[in-house]
Short mmCIF file of C-alpha atoms in Angstrom, two decimals:
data_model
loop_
_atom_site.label_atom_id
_atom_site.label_comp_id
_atom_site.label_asym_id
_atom_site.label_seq_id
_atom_site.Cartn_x
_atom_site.Cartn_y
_atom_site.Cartn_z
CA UNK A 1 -1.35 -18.41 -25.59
CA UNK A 2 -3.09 -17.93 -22.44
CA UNK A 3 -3.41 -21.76 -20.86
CA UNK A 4 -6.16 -20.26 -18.04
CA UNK A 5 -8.53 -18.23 -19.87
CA UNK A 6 -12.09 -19.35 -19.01
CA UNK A 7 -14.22 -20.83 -22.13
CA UNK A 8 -15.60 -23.70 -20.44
CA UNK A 9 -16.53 -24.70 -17.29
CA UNK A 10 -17.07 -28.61 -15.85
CA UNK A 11 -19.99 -27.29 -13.41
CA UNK A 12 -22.01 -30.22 -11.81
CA UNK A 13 -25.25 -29.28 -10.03
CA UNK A 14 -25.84 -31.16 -7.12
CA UNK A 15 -28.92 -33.05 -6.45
CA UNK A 16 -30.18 -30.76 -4.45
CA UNK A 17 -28.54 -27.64 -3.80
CA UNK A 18 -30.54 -25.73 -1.24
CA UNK A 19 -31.80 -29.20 0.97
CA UNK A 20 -31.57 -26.48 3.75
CA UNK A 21 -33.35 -23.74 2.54
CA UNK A 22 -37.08 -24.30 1.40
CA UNK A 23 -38.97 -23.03 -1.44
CA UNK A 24 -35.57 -22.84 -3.60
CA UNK A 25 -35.95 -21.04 -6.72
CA UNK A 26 -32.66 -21.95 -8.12
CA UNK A 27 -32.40 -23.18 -11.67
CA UNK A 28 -31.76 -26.77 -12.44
CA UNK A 29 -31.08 -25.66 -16.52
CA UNK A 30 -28.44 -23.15 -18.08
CA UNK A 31 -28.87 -20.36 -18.57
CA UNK A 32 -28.30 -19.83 -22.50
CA UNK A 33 -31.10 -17.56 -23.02
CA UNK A 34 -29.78 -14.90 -20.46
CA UNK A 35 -26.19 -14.79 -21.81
CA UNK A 36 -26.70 -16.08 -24.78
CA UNK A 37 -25.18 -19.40 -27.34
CA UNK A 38 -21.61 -18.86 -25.94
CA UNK A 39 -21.91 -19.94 -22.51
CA UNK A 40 -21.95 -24.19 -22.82
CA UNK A 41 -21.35 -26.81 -20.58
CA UNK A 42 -17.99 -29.34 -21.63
CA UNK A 43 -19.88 -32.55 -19.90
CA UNK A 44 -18.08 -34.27 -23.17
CA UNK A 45 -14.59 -33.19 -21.62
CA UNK A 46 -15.14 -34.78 -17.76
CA UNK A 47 -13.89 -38.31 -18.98
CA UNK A 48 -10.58 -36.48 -20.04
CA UNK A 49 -9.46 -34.72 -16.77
CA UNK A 50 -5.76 -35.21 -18.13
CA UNK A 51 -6.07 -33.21 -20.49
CA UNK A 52 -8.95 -30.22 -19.58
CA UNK A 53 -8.78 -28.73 -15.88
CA UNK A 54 -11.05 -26.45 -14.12
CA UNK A 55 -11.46 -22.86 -15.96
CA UNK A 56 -9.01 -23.64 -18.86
CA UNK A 57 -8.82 -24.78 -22.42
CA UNK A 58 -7.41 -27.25 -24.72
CA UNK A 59 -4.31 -26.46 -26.41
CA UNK A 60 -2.53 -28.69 -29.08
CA UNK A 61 1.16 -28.64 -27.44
CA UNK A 62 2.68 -26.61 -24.38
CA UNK A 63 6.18 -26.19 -23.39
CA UNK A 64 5.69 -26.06 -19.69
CA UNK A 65 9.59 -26.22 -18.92
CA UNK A 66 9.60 -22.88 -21.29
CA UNK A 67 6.54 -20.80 -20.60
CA UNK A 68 5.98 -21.86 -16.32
CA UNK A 69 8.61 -19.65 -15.13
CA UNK A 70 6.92 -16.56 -16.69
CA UNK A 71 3.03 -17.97 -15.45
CA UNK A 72 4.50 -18.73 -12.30
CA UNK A 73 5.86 -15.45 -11.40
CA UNK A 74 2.16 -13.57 -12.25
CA UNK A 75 0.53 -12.57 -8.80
CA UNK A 76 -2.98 -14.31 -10.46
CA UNK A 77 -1.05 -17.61 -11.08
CA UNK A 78 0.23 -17.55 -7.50
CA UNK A 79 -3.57 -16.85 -6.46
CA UNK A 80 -5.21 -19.86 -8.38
CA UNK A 81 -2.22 -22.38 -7.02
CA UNK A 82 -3.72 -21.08 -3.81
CA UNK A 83 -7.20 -22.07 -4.74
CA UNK A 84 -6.35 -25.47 -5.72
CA UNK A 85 -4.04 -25.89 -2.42
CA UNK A 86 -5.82 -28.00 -0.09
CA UNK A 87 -7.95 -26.75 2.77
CA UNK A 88 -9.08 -23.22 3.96
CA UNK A 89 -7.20 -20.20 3.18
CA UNK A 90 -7.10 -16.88 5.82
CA UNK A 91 -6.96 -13.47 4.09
CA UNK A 92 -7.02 -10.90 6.29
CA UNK A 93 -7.80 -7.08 4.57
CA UNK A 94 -5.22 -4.11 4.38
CA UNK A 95 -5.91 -1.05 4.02
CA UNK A 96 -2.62 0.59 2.59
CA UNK A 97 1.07 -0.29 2.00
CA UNK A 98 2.07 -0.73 5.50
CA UNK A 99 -0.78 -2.97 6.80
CA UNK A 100 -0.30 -4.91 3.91
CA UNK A 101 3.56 -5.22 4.38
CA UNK A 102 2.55 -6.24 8.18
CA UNK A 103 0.16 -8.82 6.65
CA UNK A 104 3.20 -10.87 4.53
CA UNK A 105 5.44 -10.42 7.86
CA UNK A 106 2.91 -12.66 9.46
CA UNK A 107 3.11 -15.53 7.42
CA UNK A 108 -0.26 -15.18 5.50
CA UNK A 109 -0.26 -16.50 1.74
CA UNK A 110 -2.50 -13.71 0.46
CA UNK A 111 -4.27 -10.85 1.59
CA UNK A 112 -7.58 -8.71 0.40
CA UNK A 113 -7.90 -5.13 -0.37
CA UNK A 114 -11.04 -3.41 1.76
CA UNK A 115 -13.27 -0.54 0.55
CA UNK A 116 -14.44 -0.16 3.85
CA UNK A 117 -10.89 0.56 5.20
CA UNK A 118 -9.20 2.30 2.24
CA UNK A 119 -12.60 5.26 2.40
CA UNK A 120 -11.72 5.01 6.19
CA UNK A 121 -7.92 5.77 5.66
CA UNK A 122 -7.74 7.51 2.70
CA UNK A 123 -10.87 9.92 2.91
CA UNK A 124 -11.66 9.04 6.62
CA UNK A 125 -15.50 8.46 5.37
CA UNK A 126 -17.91 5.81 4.98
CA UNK A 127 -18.05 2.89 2.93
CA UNK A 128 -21.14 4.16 0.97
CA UNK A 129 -19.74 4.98 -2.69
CA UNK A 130 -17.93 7.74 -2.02
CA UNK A 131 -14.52 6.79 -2.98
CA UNK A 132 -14.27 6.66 -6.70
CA UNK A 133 -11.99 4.12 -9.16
CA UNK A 134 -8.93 6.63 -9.53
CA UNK A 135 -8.24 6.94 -5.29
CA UNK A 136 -8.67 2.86 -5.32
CA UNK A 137 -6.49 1.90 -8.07
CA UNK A 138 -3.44 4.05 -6.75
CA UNK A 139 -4.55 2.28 -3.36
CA UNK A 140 -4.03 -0.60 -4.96
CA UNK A 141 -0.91 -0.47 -6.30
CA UNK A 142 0.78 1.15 -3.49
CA UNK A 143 -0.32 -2.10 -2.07
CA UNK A 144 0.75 -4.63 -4.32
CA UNK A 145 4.28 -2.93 -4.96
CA UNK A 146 4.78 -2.90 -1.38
CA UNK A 147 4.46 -7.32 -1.32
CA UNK A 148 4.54 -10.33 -3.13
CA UNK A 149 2.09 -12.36 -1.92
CA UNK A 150 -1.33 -11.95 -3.83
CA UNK A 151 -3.52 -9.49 -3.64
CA UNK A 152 -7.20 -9.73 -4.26
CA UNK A 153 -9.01 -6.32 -4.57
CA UNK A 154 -11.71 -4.98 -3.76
CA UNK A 155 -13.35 -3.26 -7.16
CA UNK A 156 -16.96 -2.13 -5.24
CA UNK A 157 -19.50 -2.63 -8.13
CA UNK A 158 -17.40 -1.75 -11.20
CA UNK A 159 -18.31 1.99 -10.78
CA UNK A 160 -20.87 1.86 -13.54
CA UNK A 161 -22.19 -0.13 -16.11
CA UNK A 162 -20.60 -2.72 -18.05
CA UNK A 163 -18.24 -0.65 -19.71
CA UNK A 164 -16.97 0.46 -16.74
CA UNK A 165 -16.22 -2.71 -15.41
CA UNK A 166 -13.93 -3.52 -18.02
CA UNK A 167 -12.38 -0.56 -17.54
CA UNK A 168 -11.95 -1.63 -13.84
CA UNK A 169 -10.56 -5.01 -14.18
CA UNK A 170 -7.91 -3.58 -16.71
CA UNK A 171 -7.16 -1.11 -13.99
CA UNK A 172 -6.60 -3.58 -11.48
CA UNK A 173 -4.55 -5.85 -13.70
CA UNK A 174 -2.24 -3.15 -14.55
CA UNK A 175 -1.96 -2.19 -10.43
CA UNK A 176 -0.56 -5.82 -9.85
CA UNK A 177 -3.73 -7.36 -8.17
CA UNK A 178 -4.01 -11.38 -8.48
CA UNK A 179 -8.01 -10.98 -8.31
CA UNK A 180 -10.63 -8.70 -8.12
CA UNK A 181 -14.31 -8.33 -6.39
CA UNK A 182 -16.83 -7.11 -8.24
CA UNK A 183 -20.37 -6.95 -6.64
CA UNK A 184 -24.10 -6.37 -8.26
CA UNK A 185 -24.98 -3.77 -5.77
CA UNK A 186 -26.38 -0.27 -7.47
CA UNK A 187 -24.59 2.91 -7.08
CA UNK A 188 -24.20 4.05 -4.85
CA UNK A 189 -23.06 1.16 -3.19
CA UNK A 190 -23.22 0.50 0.68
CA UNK A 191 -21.59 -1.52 3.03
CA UNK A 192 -22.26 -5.20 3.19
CA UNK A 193 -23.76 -5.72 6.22
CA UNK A 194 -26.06 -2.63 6.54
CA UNK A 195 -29.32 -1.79 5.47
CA UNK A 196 -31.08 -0.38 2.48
CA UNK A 197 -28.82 -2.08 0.13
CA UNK A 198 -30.34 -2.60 -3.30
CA UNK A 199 -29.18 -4.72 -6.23
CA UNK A 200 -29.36 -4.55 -9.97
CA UNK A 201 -31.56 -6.80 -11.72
CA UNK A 202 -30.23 -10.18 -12.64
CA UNK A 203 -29.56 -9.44 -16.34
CA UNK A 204 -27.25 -7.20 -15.49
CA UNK A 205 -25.70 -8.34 -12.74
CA UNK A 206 -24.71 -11.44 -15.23
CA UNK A 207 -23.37 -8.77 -18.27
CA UNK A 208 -21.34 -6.93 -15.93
CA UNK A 209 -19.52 -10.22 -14.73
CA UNK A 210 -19.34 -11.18 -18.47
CA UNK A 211 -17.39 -7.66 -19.58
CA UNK A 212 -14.91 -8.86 -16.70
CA UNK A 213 -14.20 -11.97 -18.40
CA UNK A 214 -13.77 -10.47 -21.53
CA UNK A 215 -11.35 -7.92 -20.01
CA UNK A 216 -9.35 -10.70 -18.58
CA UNK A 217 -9.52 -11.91 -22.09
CA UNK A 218 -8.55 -8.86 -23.68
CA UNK A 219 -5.60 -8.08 -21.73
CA UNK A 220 -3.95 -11.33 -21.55
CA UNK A 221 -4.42 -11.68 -18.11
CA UNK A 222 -5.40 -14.84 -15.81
CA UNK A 223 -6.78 -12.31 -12.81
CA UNK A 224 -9.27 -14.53 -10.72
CA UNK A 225 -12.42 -12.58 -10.42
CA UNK A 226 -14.39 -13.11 -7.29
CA UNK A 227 -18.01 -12.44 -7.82
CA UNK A 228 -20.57 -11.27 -4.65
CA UNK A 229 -23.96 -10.76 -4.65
CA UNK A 230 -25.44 -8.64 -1.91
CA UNK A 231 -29.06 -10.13 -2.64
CA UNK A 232 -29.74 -12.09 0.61
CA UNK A 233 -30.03 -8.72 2.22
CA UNK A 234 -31.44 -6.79 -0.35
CA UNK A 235 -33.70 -9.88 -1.77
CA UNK A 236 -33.91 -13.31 -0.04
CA UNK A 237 -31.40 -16.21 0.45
CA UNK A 238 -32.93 -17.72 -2.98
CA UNK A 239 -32.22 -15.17 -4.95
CA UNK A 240 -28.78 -15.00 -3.78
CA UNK A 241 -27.99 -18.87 -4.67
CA UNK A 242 -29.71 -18.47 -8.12
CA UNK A 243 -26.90 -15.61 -8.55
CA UNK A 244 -24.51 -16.98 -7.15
CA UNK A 245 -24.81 -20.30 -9.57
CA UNK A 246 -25.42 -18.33 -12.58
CA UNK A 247 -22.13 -16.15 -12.13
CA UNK A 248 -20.26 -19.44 -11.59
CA UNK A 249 -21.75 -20.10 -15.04
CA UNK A 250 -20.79 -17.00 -16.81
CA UNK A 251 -17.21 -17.39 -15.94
CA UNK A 252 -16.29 -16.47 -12.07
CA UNK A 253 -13.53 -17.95 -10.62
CA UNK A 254 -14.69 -17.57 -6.84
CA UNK A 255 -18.31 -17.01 -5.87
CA UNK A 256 -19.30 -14.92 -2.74
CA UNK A 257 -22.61 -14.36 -1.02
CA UNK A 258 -22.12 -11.32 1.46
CA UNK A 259 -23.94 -11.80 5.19
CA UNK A 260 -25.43 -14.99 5.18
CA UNK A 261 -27.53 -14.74 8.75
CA UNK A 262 -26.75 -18.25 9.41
CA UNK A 263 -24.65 -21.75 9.33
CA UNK A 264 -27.84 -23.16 7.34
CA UNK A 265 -27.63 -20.94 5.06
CA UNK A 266 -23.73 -20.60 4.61
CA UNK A 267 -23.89 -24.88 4.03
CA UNK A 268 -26.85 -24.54 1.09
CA UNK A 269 -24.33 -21.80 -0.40
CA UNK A 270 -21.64 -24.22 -0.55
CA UNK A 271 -23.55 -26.97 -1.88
CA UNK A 272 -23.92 -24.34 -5.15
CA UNK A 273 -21.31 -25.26 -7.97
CA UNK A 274 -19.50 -27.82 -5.85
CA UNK A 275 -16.18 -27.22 -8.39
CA UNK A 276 -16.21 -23.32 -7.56
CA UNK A 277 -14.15 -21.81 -4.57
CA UNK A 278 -16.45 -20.46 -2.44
CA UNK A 279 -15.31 -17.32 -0.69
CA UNK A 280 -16.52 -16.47 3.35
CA UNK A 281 -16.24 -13.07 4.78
CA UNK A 282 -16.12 -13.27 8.90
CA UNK A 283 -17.03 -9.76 9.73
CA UNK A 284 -15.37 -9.12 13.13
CA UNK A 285 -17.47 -6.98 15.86
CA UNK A 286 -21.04 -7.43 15.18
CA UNK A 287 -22.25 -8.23 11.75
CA UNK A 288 -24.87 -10.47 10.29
CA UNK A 289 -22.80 -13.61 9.42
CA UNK A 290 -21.99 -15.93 12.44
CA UNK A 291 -18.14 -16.38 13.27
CA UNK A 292 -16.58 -19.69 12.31
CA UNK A 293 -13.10 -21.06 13.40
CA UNK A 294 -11.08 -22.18 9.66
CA UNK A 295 -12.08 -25.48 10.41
CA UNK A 296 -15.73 -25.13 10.84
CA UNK A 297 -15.33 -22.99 7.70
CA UNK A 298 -13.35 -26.15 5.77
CA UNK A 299 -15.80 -28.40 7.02
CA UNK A 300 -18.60 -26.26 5.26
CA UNK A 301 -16.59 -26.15 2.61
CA UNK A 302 -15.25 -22.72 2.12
CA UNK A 303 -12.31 -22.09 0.67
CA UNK A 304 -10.83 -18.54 1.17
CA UNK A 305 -12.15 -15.97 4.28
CA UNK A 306 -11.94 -12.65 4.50
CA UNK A 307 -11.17 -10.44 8.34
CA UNK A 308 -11.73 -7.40 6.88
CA UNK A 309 -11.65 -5.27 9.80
CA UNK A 310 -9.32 -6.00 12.31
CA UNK A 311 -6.20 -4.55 11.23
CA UNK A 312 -8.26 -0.88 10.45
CA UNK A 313 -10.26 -1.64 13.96
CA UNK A 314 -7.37 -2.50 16.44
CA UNK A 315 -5.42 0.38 14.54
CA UNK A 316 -8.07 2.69 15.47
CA UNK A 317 -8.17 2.06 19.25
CA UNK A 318 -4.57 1.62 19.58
CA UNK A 319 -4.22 5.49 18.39
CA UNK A 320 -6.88 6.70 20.70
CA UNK A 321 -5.34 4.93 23.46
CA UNK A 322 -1.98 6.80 22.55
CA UNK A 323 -3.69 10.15 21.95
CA UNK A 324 -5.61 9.96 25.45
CA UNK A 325 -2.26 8.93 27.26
CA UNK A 326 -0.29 12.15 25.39
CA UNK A 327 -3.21 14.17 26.41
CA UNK A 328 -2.39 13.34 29.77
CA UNK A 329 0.83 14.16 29.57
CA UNK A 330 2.19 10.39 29.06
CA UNK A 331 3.80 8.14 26.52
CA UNK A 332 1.57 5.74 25.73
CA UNK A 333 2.82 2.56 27.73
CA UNK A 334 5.85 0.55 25.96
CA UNK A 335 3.96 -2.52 26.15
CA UNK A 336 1.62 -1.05 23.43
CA UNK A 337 3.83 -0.13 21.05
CA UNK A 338 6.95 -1.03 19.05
CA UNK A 339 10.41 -0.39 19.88
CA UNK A 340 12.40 2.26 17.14
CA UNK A 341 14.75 -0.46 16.39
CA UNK A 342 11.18 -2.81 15.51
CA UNK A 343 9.93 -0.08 13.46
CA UNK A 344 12.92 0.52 11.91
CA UNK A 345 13.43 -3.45 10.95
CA UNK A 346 8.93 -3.71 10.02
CA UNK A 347 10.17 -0.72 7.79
CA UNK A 348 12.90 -1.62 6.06
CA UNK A 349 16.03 0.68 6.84
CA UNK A 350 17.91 -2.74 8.09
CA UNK A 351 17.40 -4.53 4.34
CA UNK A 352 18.13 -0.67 2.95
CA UNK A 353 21.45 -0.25 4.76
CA UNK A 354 22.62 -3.46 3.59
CA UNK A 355 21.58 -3.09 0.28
CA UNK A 356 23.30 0.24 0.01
CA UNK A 357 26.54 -1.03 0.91
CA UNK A 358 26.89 -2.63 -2.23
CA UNK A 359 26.67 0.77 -4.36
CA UNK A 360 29.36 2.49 -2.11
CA UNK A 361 32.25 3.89 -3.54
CA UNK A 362 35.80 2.60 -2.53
CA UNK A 363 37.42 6.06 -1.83
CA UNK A 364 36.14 8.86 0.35
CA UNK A 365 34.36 11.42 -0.68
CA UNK A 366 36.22 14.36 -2.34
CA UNK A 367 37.88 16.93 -0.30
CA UNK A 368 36.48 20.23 0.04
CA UNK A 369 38.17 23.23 -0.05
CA UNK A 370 37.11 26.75 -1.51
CA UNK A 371 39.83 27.19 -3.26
CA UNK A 372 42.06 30.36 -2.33
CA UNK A 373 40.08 31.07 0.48
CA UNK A 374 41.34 31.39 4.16
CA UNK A 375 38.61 29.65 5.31
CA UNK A 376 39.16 26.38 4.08
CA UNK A 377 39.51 23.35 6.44
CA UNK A 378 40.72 20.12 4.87
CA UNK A 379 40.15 16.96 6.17
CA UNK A 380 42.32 13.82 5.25
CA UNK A 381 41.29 12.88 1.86
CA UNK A 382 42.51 10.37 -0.48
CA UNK A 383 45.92 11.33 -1.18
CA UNK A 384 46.57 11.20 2.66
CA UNK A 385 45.15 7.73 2.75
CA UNK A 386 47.86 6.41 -0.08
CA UNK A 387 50.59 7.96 1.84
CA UNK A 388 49.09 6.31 5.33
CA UNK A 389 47.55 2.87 3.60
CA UNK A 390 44.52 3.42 5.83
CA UNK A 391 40.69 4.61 5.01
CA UNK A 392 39.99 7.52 6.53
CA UNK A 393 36.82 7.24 8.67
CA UNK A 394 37.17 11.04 10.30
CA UNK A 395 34.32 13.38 9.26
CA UNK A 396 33.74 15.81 7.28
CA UNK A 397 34.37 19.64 8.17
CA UNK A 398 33.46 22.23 5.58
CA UNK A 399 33.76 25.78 6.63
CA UNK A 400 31.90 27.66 3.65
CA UNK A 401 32.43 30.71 2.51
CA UNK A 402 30.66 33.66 4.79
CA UNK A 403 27.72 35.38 3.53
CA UNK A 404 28.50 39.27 4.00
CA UNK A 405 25.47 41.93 4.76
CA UNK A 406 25.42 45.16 6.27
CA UNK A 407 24.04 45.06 10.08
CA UNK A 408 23.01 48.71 10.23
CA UNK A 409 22.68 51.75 8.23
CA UNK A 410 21.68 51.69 4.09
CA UNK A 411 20.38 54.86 2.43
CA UNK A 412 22.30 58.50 2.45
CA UNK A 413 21.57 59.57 5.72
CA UNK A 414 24.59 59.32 8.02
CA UNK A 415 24.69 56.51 10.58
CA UNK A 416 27.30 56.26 13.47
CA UNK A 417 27.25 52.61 12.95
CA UNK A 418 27.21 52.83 8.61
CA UNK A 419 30.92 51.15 9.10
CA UNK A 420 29.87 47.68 10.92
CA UNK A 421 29.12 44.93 8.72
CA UNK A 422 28.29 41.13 9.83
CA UNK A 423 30.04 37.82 8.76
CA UNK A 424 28.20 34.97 8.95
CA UNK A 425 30.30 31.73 8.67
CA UNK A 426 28.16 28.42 8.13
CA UNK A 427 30.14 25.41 9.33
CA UNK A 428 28.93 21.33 8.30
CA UNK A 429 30.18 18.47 9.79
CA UNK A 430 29.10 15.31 8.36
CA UNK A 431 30.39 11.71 9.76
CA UNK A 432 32.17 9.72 8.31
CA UNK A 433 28.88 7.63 7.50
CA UNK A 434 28.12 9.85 5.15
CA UNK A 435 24.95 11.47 7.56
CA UNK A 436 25.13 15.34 8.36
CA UNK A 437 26.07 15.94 11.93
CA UNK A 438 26.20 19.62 12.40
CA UNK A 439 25.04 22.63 10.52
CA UNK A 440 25.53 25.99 11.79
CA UNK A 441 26.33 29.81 10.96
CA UNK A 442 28.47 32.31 13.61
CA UNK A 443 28.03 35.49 13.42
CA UNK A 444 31.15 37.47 13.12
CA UNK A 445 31.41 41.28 13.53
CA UNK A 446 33.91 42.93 11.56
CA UNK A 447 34.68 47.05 10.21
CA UNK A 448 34.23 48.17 6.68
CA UNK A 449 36.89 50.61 6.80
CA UNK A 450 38.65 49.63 9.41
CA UNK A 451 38.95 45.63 9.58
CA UNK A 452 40.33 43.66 11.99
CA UNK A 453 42.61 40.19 10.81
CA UNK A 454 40.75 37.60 9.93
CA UNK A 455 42.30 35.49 11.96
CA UNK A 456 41.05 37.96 15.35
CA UNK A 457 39.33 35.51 17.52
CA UNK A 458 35.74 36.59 18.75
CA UNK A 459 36.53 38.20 22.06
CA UNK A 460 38.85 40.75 20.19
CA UNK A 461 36.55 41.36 17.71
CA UNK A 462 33.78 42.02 20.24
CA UNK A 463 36.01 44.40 22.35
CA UNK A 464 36.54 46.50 19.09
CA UNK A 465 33.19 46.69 18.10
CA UNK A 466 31.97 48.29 21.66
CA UNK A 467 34.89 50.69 21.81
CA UNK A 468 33.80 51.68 18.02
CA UNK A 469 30.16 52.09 19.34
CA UNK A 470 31.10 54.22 22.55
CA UNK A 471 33.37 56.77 20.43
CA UNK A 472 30.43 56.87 18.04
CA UNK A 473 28.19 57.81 20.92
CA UNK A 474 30.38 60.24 22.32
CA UNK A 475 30.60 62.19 18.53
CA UNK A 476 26.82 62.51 18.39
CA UNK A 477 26.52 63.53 21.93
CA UNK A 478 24.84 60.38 23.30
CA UNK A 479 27.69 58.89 25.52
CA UNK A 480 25.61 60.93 28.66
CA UNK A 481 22.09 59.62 28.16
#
């Protein structure tokens, strides 16, 4: 049984939710008639905290010795610990594998997904609905495979109706994701701090975050599902906290009001569904939403924040800096870049190395040898090592066999040179780490009806070949032009 799917929810209003903000149209009663009888408020189960937490239910007897070590381990589970950790939690936004990978390496407990930056990297076009479900999923799970910490996603507006969102959050469960973000913009969607945006209307909006809790539900799942509303910019900062409340209601874990224009208004959001994480988004370079330090943001009473553009932003000037110093016939400067041995380490082929070692084999690899052939170079194998009682760490030499083709001539029509052929003999060398070191083919002139030894170095074998050409001259009257 799933301890942490949401049937109830211990909201308390507060007295006055928006004492900033006048003119407040928020609701002070449920909202039963828009989602109907099986939304209800468990005031009965507040005086029995011991029992009932935030977003669960009741359940007769629970094993937790038994069953945490499997909840524990879920990306979602690791997510909602998070959420119940004290004080404000940083999240900055990847935009594929490596960012992501970068993000861990810093020491950051979670990390977002970003529409704006995955359309930028993976399509290199705007944020403005153009990137479909399919091209975000496998985003996403490049992502998640590529870390452990959790990894809240960025699902745009479902990509269609109800139905589609279900289809979504399934998706996104599946890709490894701890939460997703699910907004009640129209489609085509468009940025969150832009103009023009336009939302659906609220019944909607609340039935599309309603098919994501039943998804959860349906799959088995505990994936926290963050729910925005884009309304302050498409409607007014009322309509946004009425949304914001009633999606809290309906069953979202985190609640998210995209560019608030000001402190005022980012305090009356908080004051909304005090038990609720509330989720900021610090827009770095210019956008609508003022830019708080973590502690302002605590003090508000935020409890996760999004950067969701300055791993995709400094990425982008740091490669035009490099391309305009190439261009000008430069490296771009060392102090700007990573060492090969950093990459290699941010990359992995330290942890791979080491890793591998424990798959080698104990003898060398087998000798090669072409059988009968005079070509064949040995190398000290492993009989040579039982007779020495020493590995052999000398490389590789294999001297295969050599292709044969004719250099000149081909048809019936007589050809002074109809009698030279070419040898072409491929040598490899690889190390004795097991990494090719050499790989080449020598050409080799030898006579079809009159060949030399095969054991005639090269300067014999070229001498014979000219005096061949120069008598063939001569007999077709050339050897004077």
């Amino acid at each position: 049984m799933n301890i942490s799917s949401p049937v109830c929810h211990n909201h308390s209003l507060p007295s006055s939710p928006v004492k900033s903000v006048p003119n407040s149209t928020i609701p002070t009663k449920s909202i039963d008639p828009i989602l109907g009888k099986k939304t209800f408020v468990c005031d009965n189960l507040l005086k029995s905290r011991s029992s009932v937490r935030y977003n669960s239910i009741i359940v007769g007897s629970y094993d937790r010795k038994e069953n945490d070590g499997i909840v524990e381990s879920s990306p979602a589970k690791k997510l909602r610990k998070l959420l119940d950790s004290p004080g404000v939690h940083q999240g900055p936004a990847c935009f594929d594998a490596l960012s992501a990978k970068l993000i861990e390496r810093a020491g950051f407990r979670f990390c977002f997904t970003t529409g704006f930056g995955i359309s930028a990297a993976r399509l290199s076009l705007p944020d403005t609905g153009l990137i479909s479900y399919g091209e975000m999923v496998d985003q996403g799970q490049l992502i998640t495979q590529a870390v452990s910490i959790p990894v809240i996603g960025d699902g745009d507006n479902g990509y269609g109706n109800a139905m589609n969102v279900k289809r979504t959050v399934k998706g996104y469960i599946k890709a490894g994701f701890a939460g997703i973000i699910l907004e009640d913009q129209v489609s085509p969607k468009a940025c969150g701090h832009i103009q023009g945006r336009k939302v659906l209307s609220r019944e909607e909006a609340l039935i599309k975050i309603k098919a994501a809790v039943d998804a959860r539900k349906e799959s088995g799942s505990d994936i926290v599902i963050v729910s925005r509303t884009d309304s302050r910019q498409a409607s007014s900062i009322e309509e946004a906290l009425w949304r914001t409340r009633a999606f809290a209601d309906a069953g979202a874990d985190v609640i998210f009001i995209d560019a608030l224009a000001s402190k005022e208004e980012m305090k009356a959001f908080c004051e909304v569904s005090p038990q609720v994480p509330k989720m900021a988004n610090m827009l770095e370079g210019g956008g609508k939403t003022p830019i708080l330090t973590p502690l302002e943001l605590e003090e508000i009473g935020y409890k996760i924040v999004a950067y969701p553009l300055s791993l995709l932003g400094v990425s982008i000037r740091a490669m035009e800096d490099a391309l305009q110093a190439i261009k000008r016939g430069r490296m771009p400067s060392p102090a700007s870049m990573p060492s090969f041995e950093e990459v290699k380490e941010v990359l992995g082929f330290n942890a791979y190395y080491e890793e591998e070692k424990r798959y080698a084999t104990k003898s060398n690899q087998p000798v090669w040898q072409t059988g009968s052939n005079s070509y064949s170079i040995h190398r000290k194998g492993q009989d040579d090592t039982e007779q020495t009682g020493q590995s052999s760490t000398e490389p590789i030499v294999e001297l295969l066999n050599p292709d044969t083709y004719s250099k000149y001539g081909g048809g019936g029509t007589p050809n002074p040179f109809s009698g030279i052929w070419t040898r072409t003999l491929r040598v490899k060398i690889i190390g004795g780490d097991g990494f090719e070191k050499l790989d080449v083919r020598i050409p080799v002139l030898t006579s079809r009806s009159e060949g030399l030894d095969q054991g005639a170095d090269f300067r014999t074998r070229l001498k014979y070949q000219r005096r061949r050409r120069t008598t063939a001259m001569a007999e077709t009257g050339d050897a004077g032009k």
